[in-house]
């Protein structure tokens, strides 16, 4: 397997103040591998170290120890890091651009920094403004834009150099659900069409579940868990809940033999079955119930999600 990013035993301490030094260990021996062509999520509460980790991968910050390989090259080696920067890009949900310049001027400015010719940058900027639906704002100054438009501009900027790795720090923070959904669609589109690798930090577990192939939970600078969302849920025995209310109050047997059953809780006329995957197990469960004299009055399903995993770790 090829990796877009490999991080090994990475640590970072912030030091503040001159006389009375205040130290904050933001990352403590973090290791991770991001397979090429995946969408990788970095999840964790405020202050967990997500932005610090992303900034080190992007070459914006230097670690105290450990190494970072990006696209097979050592990010902490200054001559290699310059080469890497041409092939990656970063965008933040808390975007900050040159305030008095317009949307188009800002993008042209960044395109110039990437060394594009006049013709090339005109074409690329028009194309990206169109794709991110910001053409109507092309002559509006950055300071006058809404949060959503600022975020779309920041994303458009991240695609300027046709990168093979894009780092997104909370790309949908503070956005209306429909605008956030639009941004997720764009990420998916580029991921599928161009096989760009994305590393995304987010607080939004639904977003991680929709987008990410793999996720990493980080708490207080340390990794608590990593893997694909389904394995994480299974590992924590967080299954889908099938809630059934019965018409009659017959004896509800507890000795069900269905595959993937994690837990059964029975009350007088209703029961909750926790299974690994309700789509696979529901037909079997209904079959078993049909063998009894019980009649189903109501059936509800509640799928386990990453939010449950997060809450379990945060405890
Ligand atoms: N420049 C800095 N100087 C000192 N401490 C810092 C600095 N930047 C971050 N920190 C501290 O390091 C820790 C990790 O911060 P970081 O911004 O990486 O967290 P985060 O997971 O991105 O949080 P959030 O979800 O709020 O964006 C926090 O305790 C933060 O206060
Ligand atoms: Mg952050």
Coordinates of C-alpha atoms and ligand atoms in Angstrom, one line a residue:
X1 CA 0.0 0.0 0.0
X2 CA 1.2 3.5 -0.8
X3 CA 0.9 6.2 1.7
X4 CA 0.3 9.9 1.1
X5 CA 1.4 10.8 4.6
X6 CA 3.4 8.8 7.2
X7 CA 3.8 10.3 10.7
X8 CA 6.0 8.6 13.3
X9 CA 6.2 9.4 17.0
X10 CA 5.5 13.1 16.5
X11 CA 5.6 15.4 19.5
X12 CA 5.1 19.1 19.8
X13 CA 5.4 21.4 22.8
X14 CA 4.4 25.1 22.7
X15 CA 6.5 27.4 24.8
X16 CA 5.1 30.8 25.8
X17 CA 6.6 33.7 27.8
X18 CA 10.2 34.8 28.3
X19 CA 10.9 34.8 32.1
X20 CA 8.2 32.4 33.3
X21 CA 8.0 29.9 30.6
X22 CA 4.7 28.1 30.1
X23 CA 4.8 24.8 28.2
X24 CA 1.9 23.1 26.6
X25 CA 2.4 19.6 25.2
X26 CA 0.1 19.7 22.2
X27 CA 1.1 16.4 20.6
X28 CA 2.5 13.3 22.4
X29 CA 4.1 10.7 20.2
X30 CA 1.5 10.6 17.4
X31 CA 1.9 8.0 14.6
X32 CA -0.4 7.5 11.7
X33 CA -0.4 6.4 8.0
X34 CA -2.7 7.9 5.5
X35 CA -3.2 5.6 2.5
X36 CA -3.1 7.4 -0.9
X37 CA -6.5 8.3 -2.4
X38 CA -8.4 8.2 0.9
X39 CA -10.3 10.8 2.9
X40 CA -8.8 10.6 6.4
X41 CA -10.5 12.3 9.3
X42 CA -8.8 13.8 12.4
X43 CA -11.4 14.1 15.2
X44 CA -11.2 15.4 18.7
X45 CA -12.6 18.1 21.0
X46 CA -11.3 21.7 21.2
X47 CA -7.6 21.9 22.0
X48 CA -7.0 18.2 21.2
X49 CA -4.1 19.1 18.8
X50 CA -5.8 18.7 15.4
X51 CA -4.7 22.0 13.9
X52 CA -1.2 21.5 15.3
X53 CA -1.0 18.0 13.7
X54 CA -2.3 19.4 10.3
X55 CA 0.1 22.3 10.4
X56 CA 3.1 20.0 11.0
X57 CA 2.0 17.8 8.1
X58 CA 1.7 20.9 5.9
X59 CA 5.2 22.0 6.9
X60 CA 3.9 25.2 8.6
X61 CA 5.2 24.1 12.0
X62 CA 8.2 22.0 13.0
X63 CA 7.8 19.2 15.5
X64 CA 10.1 18.7 18.5
X65 CA 10.7 15.1 17.6
X66 CA 9.4 12.4 15.2
X67 CA 9.2 12.4 11.5
X68 CA 6.7 13.3 8.8
X69 CA 6.8 11.8 5.3
X70 CA 4.6 13.5 2.7
X71 CA 4.2 11.9 -0.7
X72 CA 7.3 9.8 0.2
X73 CA 9.5 12.7 1.1
X74 CA 10.7 14.0 4.4
X75 CA 8.8 17.1 5.4
X76 CA 11.4 18.2 8.0
X77 CA 14.1 18.4 5.3
X78 CA 14.0 21.9 4.0
X79 CA 14.9 21.2 0.4
X80 CA 12.4 18.4 0.2
X81 CA 9.7 20.4 1.9
X82 CA 9.8 23.0 -0.9
X83 CA 9.2 20.3 -3.4
X84 CA 6.4 18.8 -1.3
X85 CA 4.6 22.2 -1.0
X86 CA 4.2 22.4 -4.8
X87 CA 2.1 19.2 -4.6
X88 CA 0.0 19.8 -1.5
X89 CA -2.3 22.5 -0.3
X90 CA -4.2 23.5 2.8
X91 CA -7.4 25.3 3.6
X92 CA -8.9 26.5 6.8
X93 CA -12.5 27.0 7.8
X94 CA -11.3 30.1 9.6
X95 CA -10.1 31.5 6.4
X96 CA -8.0 34.7 6.3
X97 CA -7.1 36.4 3.0
X98 CA -6.0 39.9 2.0
X99 CA -9.0 41.8 3.3
X100 CA -9.1 44.7 0.9
X101 CA -8.6 42.5 -2.2
X102 CA -11.5 41.0 -4.2
X103 CA -12.2 37.3 -4.5
X104 CA -10.6 37.2 -8.0
X105 CA -7.6 39.3 -7.0
X106 CA -6.9 37.0 -4.0
X107 CA -7.0 33.9 -6.2
X108 CA -4.8 35.5 -8.9
X109 CA -2.4 36.5 -6.1
X110 CA -2.0 32.9 -4.9
X111 CA -1.8 31.6 -8.5
X112 CA 1.1 34.0 -9.0
X113 CA 2.8 32.6 -5.9
X114 CA 2.5 29.2 -7.5
X115 CA 4.4 30.6 -10.5
X116 CA 1.5 30.2 -13.0
X117 CA 1.7 32.1 -16.3
X118 CA -0.8 34.9 -16.9
X119 CA -2.9 32.8 -19.3
X120 CA -2.7 29.7 -17.0
X121 CA -3.8 31.6 -13.9
X122 CA -6.7 33.5 -15.7
X123 CA -8.0 30.2 -16.9
X124 CA -7.6 28.3 -13.6
X125 CA -9.1 31.1 -11.5
X126 CA -12.2 31.3 -13.7
X127 CA -12.6 27.6 -13.7
X128 CA -12.3 27.4 -9.8
X129 CA -14.6 30.4 -9.2
X130 CA -17.2 28.6 -11.4
X131 CA -16.8 25.3 -9.7
X132 CA -17.1 26.8 -6.2
X133 CA -20.0 29.1 -7.2
X134 CA -18.1 32.2 -6.3
X135 CA -18.1 33.9 -9.7
X136 CA -20.9 36.3 -8.7
X137 CA -18.6 37.6 -5.9
X138 CA -15.5 37.9 -8.0
X139 CA -15.4 41.7 -7.6
X140 CA -16.4 41.7 -3.9
X141 CA -13.7 42.5 -1.3
X142 CA -12.8 39.6 1.1
X143 CA -13.9 41.7 4.1
X144 CA -17.4 42.0 2.7
X145 CA -18.0 38.3 2.1
X146 CA -20.3 36.1 4.1
X147 CA -18.6 33.2 6.2
X148 CA -19.8 30.6 3.6
X149 CA -18.4 32.5 0.7
X150 CA -15.1 33.0 2.5
X151 CA -14.9 29.3 3.1
X152 CA -15.6 28.5 -0.5
X153 CA -12.9 30.9 -1.6
X154 CA -10.5 29.2 0.8
X155 CA -11.4 25.8 -0.7
X156 CA -11.0 27.2 -4.2
X157 CA -7.5 28.4 -3.3
X158 CA -6.6 24.9 -2.1
X159 CA -7.2 23.5 -5.6
X160 CA -5.1 26.1 -7.5
X161 CA -1.9 24.1 -7.9
X162 CA -3.7 20.8 -8.8
X163 CA -2.4 19.1 -5.6
X164 CA -2.4 15.4 -4.9
X165 CA -2.9 16.0 -1.1
X166 CA -5.2 18.6 0.4
X167 CA -5.4 19.3 4.1
X168 CA -8.7 20.8 5.3
X169 CA -8.9 22.3 8.8
X170 CA -12.6 22.3 9.7
X171 CA -13.9 23.1 6.2
X172 CA -17.5 23.4 7.2
X173 CA -17.2 25.1 10.6
X174 CA -20.1 27.6 11.3
X175 CA -21.9 27.0 8.0
X176 CA -25.6 26.4 7.4
X177 CA -26.3 22.7 6.8
X178 CA -27.1 23.1 3.1
X179 CA -23.9 25.1 2.5
X180 CA -21.9 22.5 4.5
X181 CA -23.5 19.7 2.4
X182 CA -22.5 21.5 -0.8
X183 CA -18.9 21.7 0.4
X184 CA -18.9 17.9 1.2
X185 CA -20.2 17.2 -2.3
X186 CA -17.3 19.1 -3.8
X187 CA -14.8 17.2 -1.7
X188 CA -16.4 13.9 -2.7
X189 CA -16.4 15.0 -6.4
X190 CA -12.7 15.8 -6.4
X191 CA -11.9 12.7 -4.4
X192 CA -13.7 10.4 -6.9
X193 CA -12.7 12.2 -10.0
X194 CA -9.0 13.0 -9.3
X195 CA -8.2 10.5 -6.5
X196 CA -6.9 13.4 -4.4
X197 CA -6.0 12.4 -0.8
X198 CA -7.8 14.5 1.8
X199 CA -7.0 14.9 5.5
X200 CA -9.8 16.7 7.2
X201 CA -10.2 17.9 10.8
X202 CA -13.7 18.2 12.1
X203 CA -15.8 18.2 15.2
X204 CA -18.8 17.1 13.2
X205 CA -19.1 13.3 13.5
X206 CA -21.8 13.1 10.8
X207 CA -19.4 14.8 8.4
X208 CA -16.7 12.3 9.3
X209 CA -19.1 9.4 8.8
X210 CA -20.2 10.7 5.4
X211 CA -16.8 11.5 4.1
X212 CA -14.0 9.6 5.8
X213 CA -12.6 6.1 4.9
X214 CA -10.5 6.2 8.1
X215 CA -10.6 8.3 11.2
X216 CA -8.3 9.1 14.1
X217 CA -9.5 10.2 17.5
X218 CA -7.2 12.5 19.3
X219 CA -7.7 13.7 22.9
X220 CA -5.2 16.0 24.7
X221 CA -2.5 15.4 22.2
X222 CA -2.7 11.6 22.3
X223 CA -4.3 9.1 19.9
X224 CA -7.2 7.2 21.5
X225 CA -8.3 5.2 18.5
X226 CA -8.0 4.9 14.8
X227 CA -9.6 2.9 12.0
X228 CA -12.5 2.8 9.7
X229 CA -15.8 4.1 11.3
X230 CA -17.5 0.7 11.2
X231 CA -14.6 -1.3 12.8
X232 CA -14.4 1.4 15.5
X233 CA -18.1 1.0 16.3
X234 CA -17.8 -2.8 16.3
X235 CA -14.7 -2.7 18.5
X236 CA -16.6 -0.7 21.1
X237 CA -19.7 -2.9 20.7
X238 CA -21.7 0.0 19.5
X239 CA -24.2 -1.7 17.3
X240 CA -27.4 -0.6 15.6
X241 CA -30.4 -0.7 17.9
X242 CA -33.6 -2.4 16.7
X243 CA -36.5 -1.3 19.0
X244 CA -39.6 -3.5 18.8
X245 CA -42.9 -2.9 20.5
X246 CA -45.3 -5.9 20.6
X247 CA -49.1 -5.9 20.4
X248 CA -49.4 -8.6 23.1
X249 CA -47.6 -9.1 26.3
X250 CA -46.6 -12.8 25.7
X251 CA -43.4 -14.1 27.1
X252 CA -40.6 -12.7 25.1
X253 CA -37.8 -15.3 24.8
X254 CA -34.3 -14.2 25.5
X255 CA -32.5 -17.1 23.8
X256 CA -32.5 -15.7 20.3
X257 CA -29.9 -17.2 18.1
X258 CA -29.2 -14.7 15.4
X259 CA -25.8 -13.8 14.0
X260 CA -24.3 -10.5 15.0
X261 CA -26.4 -10.1 18.1
X262 CA -24.6 -7.9 20.7
X263 CA -27.2 -7.4 23.3
X264 CA -30.9 -7.9 24.1
X265 CA -32.9 -5.9 26.6
X266 CA -36.4 -7.0 27.3
X267 CA -39.2 -5.1 29.0
X268 CA -42.8 -6.2 29.4
X269 CA -44.1 -5.5 25.9
X270 CA -41.0 -4.2 24.1
X271 CA -37.4 -5.2 23.5
X272 CA -34.2 -3.7 22.2
X273 CA -31.9 -5.8 20.1
X274 CA -28.4 -4.5 19.5
X275 CA -26.9 -6.0 16.4
X276 CA -23.7 -5.3 14.4
X277 CA -25.6 -4.3 11.3
X278 CA -29.3 -3.9 11.2
X279 CA -29.5 -4.3 7.4
X280 CA -28.0 -7.8 7.6
X281 CA -29.8 -9.0 10.8
X282 CA -33.3 -7.6 10.6
X283 CA -34.7 -10.3 8.3
X284 CA -33.3 -13.0 10.5
X285 CA -34.6 -11.3 13.7
X286 CA -38.1 -10.9 12.2
X287 CA -38.1 -14.6 11.2
X288 CA -37.2 -15.7 14.7
X289 CA -40.0 -13.5 16.1
X290 CA -42.5 -14.9 13.7
X291 CA -41.9 -18.3 15.3
X292 CA -43.3 -17.0 18.5
X293 CA -46.9 -15.7 19.0
X294 CA -45.7 -12.2 19.3
X295 CA -47.1 -9.6 17.0
X296 CA -45.0 -6.5 16.1
X297 CA -46.8 -3.2 16.7
X298 CA -43.9 -0.8 16.1
X299 CA -40.4 -1.2 14.9
X300 CA -37.7 1.5 15.0
X301 CA -34.1 1.5 14.1
X302 CA -31.3 3.6 15.5
X303 CA -28.0 3.3 13.8
X304 CA -24.8 3.7 15.9
X305 CA -22.7 6.6 14.7
X306 CA -19.4 8.1 15.3
X307 CA -21.0 10.5 17.8
X308 CA -21.4 7.4 20.1
X309 CA -17.8 6.5 19.6
X310 CA -16.7 10.0 20.4
X311 CA -18.9 10.2 23.6
X312 CA -17.4 6.8 24.7
X313 CA -13.9 8.1 24.4
X314 CA -14.6 11.5 25.9
X315 CA -15.9 9.9 29.1
Ligands
LIG1 N1 0.7 29.1 19.2 C1 0.3 28.4 20.3 N2 1.0 28.8 21.5 C2 0.7 28.1 22.6 N3 -0.2 27.1 22.8 C3 -0.9 26.8 21.6 C4 -0.6 27.4 20.4 N4 -1.4 26.9 19.4 C5 -2.1 25.9 20.1 N5 -1.8 25.9 21.4 C6 -2.4 24.9 22.4 O1 -2.1 23.6 22.0 C7 -3.2 22.8 22.2 C8 -3.7 22.2 20.9 O2 -4.2 23.2 20.0 P1 -4.8 23.0 18.6 O3 -5.2 24.3 18.1 O4 -3.9 22.1 17.8 O5 -6.1 22.1 19.0 P2 -7.4 21.8 18.0 O6 -7.7 20.4 18.3 O7 -7.1 22.3 16.6 O8 -8.5 22.7 18.7 P3 -9.8 23.3 18.1 O9 -10.8 22.2 17.9 O10 -10.3 24.3 19.1 O11 -9.4 24.0 16.8 C9 -4.3 23.6 22.9 O12 -4.2 23.4 24.2 C10 -3.9 25.0 22.5 O13 -4.3 25.9 23.5
LIG2 MG1 -8.1 23.6 15.4

